[in-house]
Amino acid sequence: MTRLLVAACLAAVLAVAWPCRCHAVVQRAAAPPRSLSTSSRWIVDERGRRVKLACVNWPSHLEPVLAEGLGHRPLGAIAAGVAAMGFNCVRLTWPTFLATDASYASLTVAESLRRLNLTDALAGVGANNPGVADLSLVDAFGAVVGALGASGVMVILDNHVSRSGWCCRANDGNGFFGDADFDPEVWIDGLAKMAAMFAGVGNVVGMSLRNELRGPRQNADDWYR
Ligand SMILES: *[C@@H]1O[C@H](CO)[C@@H](O)[C@H](O)[C@H]1NC(C)=O
């Protein structure tokens, strides 16, 4: 069983990483789209110049399933600010259920915030990002990716948890294959759906497959045999 899971994991890694050999197109604010590939240990652009990823984390996996901060500043201003601070990349976190559970995917941003009684945040989103409140959570996530692309910022889609919420405790049900909210099949389905959803989006250059495997089920001993 454990071996199977490890094999499934590696297969998932390969399935997602393989296309990265690599024709992912990267949009830069001041430059036309270009492609990434690898040369030995380096990531290089289409002219063979080394590309160094300088990523900052932007959480979108907490209970509202909305990128943090949209109640405070316009999306475009945050994205431009990320670039202005010298980052060329964002590690944008997402919960599996955003892609696999219709009860998440069908919620609008407004419904999600209201459900959590986050009325001030909702008013802030209305003031700073008109239009975002009425988007579905999936579309709002896409809007964040798009705004980063418009500022020339690359995105790594980071599968952070299954059920939206703070990460990470050992017993939060999201730590390891087989935990209450971590069905490997659902996880792979979620990764595949996100990969398909963003396959044509130039500034999405990679995925991180799962944040911090942990908890009582973890099988570190199997990895060192
Ligand atoms: C939201 O507020 C209502 C009414 O006060 C309460 O019953 C409910 O538990 C609250 N929900 C959350 C997630 O705090």
GROMACS .gro file of N, CA, C and O in nm, residues 90-162:
model
  292
   90VAL      N    1   0.547   3.429  -0.786
   90VAL     CA    2   0.465   3.410  -0.665
   90VAL      C    3   0.433   3.262  -0.649
   90VAL      O    4   0.398   3.194  -0.746
   91ARG      N    5   0.450   3.214  -0.529
   91ARG     CA    6   0.403   3.080  -0.493
   91ARG      C    7   0.261   3.100  -0.440
   91ARG      O    8   0.242   3.145  -0.327
   92LEU      N    9   0.163   3.070  -0.526
   92LEU     CA   10   0.023   3.098  -0.494
   92LEU      C   11  -0.042   2.971  -0.442
   92LEU      O   12  -0.055   2.872  -0.514
   93THR      N   13  -0.083   2.974  -0.316
   93THR     CA   14  -0.133   2.852  -0.253
   93THR      C   15  -0.281   2.829  -0.284
   93THR      O   16  -0.357   2.923  -0.304
   94TRP      N   17  -0.320   2.702  -0.288
   94TRP     CA   18  -0.461   2.668  -0.312
   94TRP      C   19  -0.494   2.536  -0.240
   94TRP      O   20  -0.408   2.451  -0.223
   95PRO      N   21  -0.620   2.524  -0.197
   95PRO     CA   22  -0.665   2.398  -0.137
   95PRO      C   23  -0.722   2.306  -0.244
   95PRO      O   24  -0.792   2.352  -0.335
   96THR      N   25  -0.693   2.177  -0.231
   96THR     CA   26  -0.742   2.081  -0.331
   96THR      C   27  -0.891   2.097  -0.360
   96THR      O   28  -0.934   2.091  -0.476
   97PHE      N   29  -0.971   2.118  -0.254
   97PHE     CA   30  -1.116   2.118  -0.273
   97PHE      C   31  -1.164   2.232  -0.363
   97PHE      O   32  -1.275   2.226  -0.416
   98LEU      N   33  -1.081   2.334  -0.381
   98LEU     CA   34  -1.117   2.440  -0.476
   98LEU      C   35  -1.141   2.379  -0.615
   98LEU      O   36  -1.228   2.423  -0.689
   99ALA      N   37  -1.060   2.277  -0.647
   99ALA     CA   38  -1.069   2.217  -0.780
   99ALA      C   39  -1.160   2.095  -0.784
   99ALA      O   40  -1.209   2.058  -0.891
  100THR      N   41  -1.183   2.031  -0.669
  100THR     CA   42  -1.252   1.901  -0.673
  100THR      C   43  -1.389   1.900  -0.606
  100THR      O   44  -1.462   1.803  -0.621
  101ASP      N   45  -1.423   2.003  -0.532
  101ASP     CA   46  -1.547   2.000  -0.454
  101ASP      C   47  -1.638   2.113  -0.503
  101ASP      O   48  -1.608   2.231  -0.486
  102ALA      N   49  -1.750   2.072  -0.562
  102ALA     CA   50  -1.839   2.171  -0.623
  102ALA      C   51  -1.889   2.272  -0.522
  102ALA      O   52  -1.919   2.386  -0.557
  103SER      N   53  -1.897   2.231  -0.394
  103SER     CA   54  -1.951   2.326  -0.296
  103SER      C   55  -1.853   2.440  -0.268
  103SER      O   56  -1.891   2.545  -0.218
  104TYR      N   57  -1.726   2.422  -0.304
  104TYR     CA   58  -1.631   2.533  -0.300
  104TYR      C   59  -1.638   2.609  -0.431
  104TYR      O   60  -1.649   2.730  -0.435
  105ALA      N   61  -1.626   2.532  -0.538
  105ALA     CA   62  -1.608   2.593  -0.670
  105ALA      C   63  -1.728   2.679  -0.707
  105ALA      O   64  -1.713   2.777  -0.780
  106SER      N   65  -1.847   2.643  -0.656
  106SER     CA   66  -1.965   2.717  -0.698
  106SER      C   67  -1.988   2.842  -0.612
  106SER      O   68  -2.072   2.925  -0.645
  107LEU      N   69  -1.916   2.854  -0.501
  107LEU     CA   70  -1.933   2.973  -0.416
  107LEU      C   71  -1.876   3.096  -0.484
  107LEU      O   72  -1.772   3.089  -0.548
  108THR      N   73  -1.943   3.209  -0.466
  108THR     CA   74  -1.880   3.334  -0.507
  108THR      C   75  -1.794   3.384  -0.390
  108THR      O   76  -1.808   3.338  -0.276
  109VAL      N   77  -1.707   3.478  -0.421
  109VAL     CA   78  -1.623   3.539  -0.317
  109VAL      C   79  -1.712   3.598  -0.208
  109VAL      O   80  -1.687   3.578  -0.088
  110ALA      N   81  -1.819   3.667  -0.248
  110ALA     CA   82  -1.908   3.728  -0.149
  110ALA      C   83  -1.970   3.622  -0.059
  110ALA      O   84  -1.975   3.637   0.064
  111GLU      N   85  -2.016   3.512  -0.118
  111GLU     CA   86  -2.078   3.406  -0.039
  111GLU      C   87  -1.976   3.344   0.057
  111GLU      O   88  -2.008   3.312   0.172
  112SER      N   89  -1.855   3.326   0.007
  112SER     CA   90  -1.751   3.265   0.091
  112SER      C   91  -1.719   3.354   0.211
  112SER      O   92  -1.705   3.305   0.323
  113LEU      N   93  -1.708   3.484   0.188
  113LEU     CA   94  -1.676   3.575   0.299
  113LEU      C   95  -1.795   3.588   0.394
  113LEU      O   96  -1.777   3.590   0.517
  114ARG      N   97  -1.917   3.593   0.340
  114ARG     CA   98  -2.036   3.604   0.425
  114ARG      C   99  -2.052   3.481   0.513
  114ARG      O  100  -2.088   3.491   0.630
  115ARG      N  101  -2.024   3.366   0.456
  115ARG     CA  102  -2.035   3.239   0.529
  115ARG      C  103  -1.947   3.241   0.654
  115ARG      O  104  -1.975   3.176   0.753
  116LEU      N  105  -1.838   3.317   0.646
  116LEU     CA  106  -1.744   3.325   0.759
  116LEU      C  107  -1.765   3.452   0.840
  116LEU      O  108  -1.684   3.485   0.926
  117ASN      N  109  -1.872   3.522   0.810
  117ASN     CA  110  -1.903   3.648   0.880
  117ASN      C  111  -1.794   3.754   0.861
  117ASN      O  112  -1.775   3.840   0.946
  118LEU      N  113  -1.722   3.746   0.751
  118LEU     CA  114  -1.614   3.842   0.727
  118LEU      C  115  -1.671   3.963   0.652
  118LEU      O  116  -1.634   3.992   0.537
  119THR      N  117  -1.759   4.035   0.719
  119THR     CA  118  -1.832   4.142   0.651
  119THR      C  119  -1.741   4.261   0.620
  119THR      O  120  -1.758   4.325   0.516
  120ASP      N  121  -1.647   4.291   0.707
  120ASP     CA  122  -1.555   4.401   0.678
  120ASP      C  123  -1.468   4.368   0.557
  120ASP      O  124  -1.444   4.454   0.471
  121ALA      N  125  -1.422   4.244   0.553
  121ALA     CA  126  -1.339   4.203   0.439
  121ALA      C  127  -1.420   4.212   0.310
  121ALA      O  128  -1.369   4.258   0.206
  122LEU      N  129  -1.547   4.172   0.317
  122LEU     CA  130  -1.631   4.178   0.197
  122LEU      C  131  -1.649   4.323   0.151
  122LEU      O  132  -1.639   4.354   0.032
  123ALA      N  133  -1.674   4.412   0.247
  123ALA     CA  134  -1.686   4.554   0.211
  123ALA      C  135  -1.555   4.605   0.150
  123ALA      O  136  -1.556   4.681   0.052
  124GLY      N  137  -1.443   4.560   0.205
  124GLY     CA  138  -1.312   4.600   0.154
  124GLY      C  139  -1.289   4.550   0.013
  124GLY      O  140  -1.235   4.622  -0.072
  125VAL      N  141  -1.330   4.427  -0.014
  125VAL     CA  142  -1.316   4.373  -0.149
  125VAL      C  143  -1.401   4.456  -0.245
  125VAL      O  144  -1.357   4.492  -0.355
  126GLY      N  145  -1.524   4.490  -0.201
  126GLY     CA  146  -1.611   4.571  -0.286
  126GLY      C  147  -1.549   4.706  -0.319
  126GLY      O  148  -1.561   4.756  -0.431
  127ALA      N  149  -1.482   4.765  -0.220
  127ALA     CA  150  -1.424   4.898  -0.240
  127ALA      C  151  -1.295   4.893  -0.322
  127ALA      O  152  -1.273   4.977  -0.409
  128ASN      N  153  -1.212   4.793  -0.296
  128ASN     CA  154  -1.079   4.789  -0.359
  128ASN      C  155  -1.074   4.708  -0.488
  128ASN      O  156  -0.989   4.732  -0.574
  129ASN      N  157  -1.163   4.613  -0.497
  129ASN     CA  158  -1.162   4.525  -0.614
  129ASN      C  159  -1.303   4.500  -0.665
  129ASN      O  160  -1.354   4.387  -0.660
  130PRO      N  161  -1.367   4.606  -0.713
  130PRO     CA  162  -1.505   4.590  -0.759
  130PRO      C  163  -1.513   4.482  -0.866
  130PRO      O  164  -1.428   4.476  -0.953
  131GLY      N  165  -1.612   4.398  -0.855
  131GLY     CA  166  -1.625   4.290  -0.952
  131GLY      C  167  -1.575   4.158  -0.897
  131GLY      O  168  -1.628   4.053  -0.932
  132VAL      N  169  -1.477   4.162  -0.810
  132VAL     CA  170  -1.420   4.036  -0.759
  132VAL      C  171  -1.520   3.964  -0.668
  132VAL      O  172  -1.529   3.842  -0.668
  133ALA      N  173  -1.599   4.041  -0.592
  133ALA     CA  174  -1.694   3.979  -0.498
  133ALA      C  175  -1.792   3.887  -0.568
  133ALA      O  176  -1.839   3.789  -0.510
  134ASP      N  177  -1.825   3.918  -0.692
  134ASP     CA  178  -1.924   3.837  -0.764
  134ASP      C  179  -1.862   3.722  -0.842
  134ASP      O  180  -1.934   3.643  -0.904
  135LEU      N  181  -1.730   3.714  -0.842
  135LEU     CA  182  -1.666   3.602  -0.913
  135LEU      C  183  -1.678   3.474  -0.831
  135LEU      O  184  -1.683   3.478  -0.708
  136SER      N  185  -1.679   3.361  -0.901
  136SER     CA  186  -1.666   3.234  -0.828
  136SER      C  187  -1.525   3.229  -0.770
  136SER      O  188  -1.434   3.300  -0.816
  137LEU      N  189  -1.507   3.143  -0.671
  137LEU     CA  190  -1.374   3.132  -0.609
  137LEU      C  191  -1.268   3.091  -0.711
  137LEU      O  192  -1.155   3.141  -0.709
  138VAL      N  193  -1.306   3.002  -0.802
  138VAL     CA  194  -1.211   2.958  -0.905
  138VAL      C  195  -1.175   3.075  -0.997
  138VAL      O  196  -1.058   3.096  -1.031
  139ASP      N  197  -1.276   3.151  -1.037
  139ASP     CA  198  -1.248   3.264  -1.126
  139ASP      C  199  -1.166   3.372  -1.055
  139ASP      O  200  -1.083   3.439  -1.118
  140ALA      N  201  -1.191   3.390  -0.926
  140ALA     CA  202  -1.111   3.488  -0.851
  140ALA      C  203  -0.965   3.444  -0.844
  140ALA      O  204  -0.874   3.526  -0.858
  141PHE      N  205  -0.945   3.314  -0.826
  141PHE     CA  206  -0.808   3.261  -0.826
  141PHE      C  207  -0.742   3.289  -0.962
  141PHE      O  208  -0.628   3.334  -0.970
  142GLY      N  209  -0.818   3.264  -1.067
  142GLY     CA  210  -0.768   3.291  -1.202
  142GLY      C  211  -0.738   3.438  -1.224
  142GLY      O  212  -0.640   3.474  -1.291
  143ALA      N  213  -0.819   3.524  -1.164
  143ALA     CA  214  -0.797   3.668  -1.178
  143ALA      C  215  -0.666   3.710  -1.111
  143ALA      O  216  -0.595   3.798  -1.160
  144VAL      N  217  -0.635   3.645  -0.999
  144VAL     CA  218  -0.509   3.675  -0.930
  144VAL      C  219  -0.391   3.633  -1.018
  144VAL      O  220  -0.295   3.709  -1.038
  145VAL      N  221  -0.400   3.513  -1.075
  145VAL     CA  222  -0.294   3.465  -1.165
  145VAL      C  223  -0.280   3.562  -1.283
  145VAL      O  224  -0.168   3.599  -1.321
  146GLY      N  225  -0.393   3.605  -1.338
  146GLY     CA  226  -0.390   3.696  -1.452
  146GLY      C  227  -0.328   3.831  -1.418
  146GLY      O  228  -0.250   3.885  -1.496
  147ALA      N  229  -0.361   3.883  -1.301
  147ALA     CA  230  -0.305   4.013  -1.261
  147ALA      C  231  -0.153   4.001  -1.242
  147ALA      O  232  -0.078   4.093  -1.277
  148LEU      N  233  -0.109   3.890  -1.188
  148LEU     CA  234   0.036   3.870  -1.173
  148LEU      C  235   0.102   3.863  -1.310
  148LEU      O  236   0.208   3.923  -1.333
  149GLY      N  237   0.037   3.794  -1.403
  149GLY     CA  238   0.090   3.787  -1.539
  149GLY      C  239   0.101   3.924  -1.604
  149GLY      O  240   0.199   3.956  -1.671
  150ALA      N  241   0.001   4.008  -1.579
  150ALA     CA  242   0.002   4.143  -1.637
  150ALA      C  243   0.118   4.226  -1.580
  150ALA      O  244   0.161   4.322  -1.643
  151SER      N  245   0.167   4.189  -1.463
  151SER     CA  246   0.283   4.257  -1.407
  151SER      C  247   0.412   4.180  -1.433
  151SER      O  248   0.516   4.208  -1.374
  152GLY      N  249   0.405   4.081  -1.521
  152GLY     CA  250   0.525   4.006  -1.557
  152GLY      C  251   0.572   3.910  -1.451
  152GLY      O  252   0.689   3.871  -1.450
  153VAL      N  253   0.482   3.870  -1.362
  153VAL     CA  254   0.522   3.783  -1.251
  153VAL      C  255   0.482   3.638  -1.282
  153VAL      O  256   0.366   3.611  -1.316
  154MET      N  257   0.579   3.548  -1.270
  154MET     CA  258   0.551   3.406  -1.289
  154MET      C  259   0.478   3.350  -1.167
  154MET      O  260   0.485   3.408  -1.059
  155VAL      N  261   0.408   3.239  -1.187
  155VAL     CA  262   0.330   3.179  -1.077
  155VAL      C  263   0.362   3.030  -1.066
  155VAL      O  264   0.369   2.960  -1.166
  156ILE      N  265   0.382   2.987  -0.943
  156ILE     CA  266   0.389   2.844  -0.911
  156ILE      C  267   0.264   2.811  -0.830
  156ILE      O  268   0.241   2.871  -0.724
  157LEU      N  269   0.181   2.723  -0.882
  157LEU     CA  270   0.057   2.685  -0.814
  157LEU      C  271   0.093   2.586  -0.704
  157LEU      O  272   0.146   2.478  -0.731
  158ASP      N  273   0.066   2.624  -0.581
  158ASP     CA  274   0.111   2.544  -0.467
  158ASP      C  275  -0.007   2.476  -0.397
  158ASP      O  276  -0.086   2.541  -0.329
  159ASN      N  277  -0.017   2.344  -0.416
  159ASN     CA  278  -0.120   2.268  -0.345
  159ASN      C  279  -0.081   2.260  -0.198
  159ASN      O  280   0.013   2.192  -0.160
  160HIS      N  281  -0.157   2.333  -0.116
  160HIS     CA  282  -0.112   2.356   0.020
  160HIS      C  283  -0.182   2.266   0.122
  160HIS      O  284  -0.121   2.215   0.214
  161VAL      N  285  -0.311   2.250   0.105
  161VAL     CA  286  -0.395   2.167   0.192
  161VAL      C  287  -0.507   2.112   0.104
  161VAL      O  288  -0.516   2.148  -0.014
  162SER      N  289  -0.591   2.025   0.163
  162SER     CA  290  -0.710   1.981   0.090
  162SER      C  291  -0.828   2.070   0.126
  162SER      O  292  -0.885   2.137   0.042
   0.00000   0.00000   0.00000
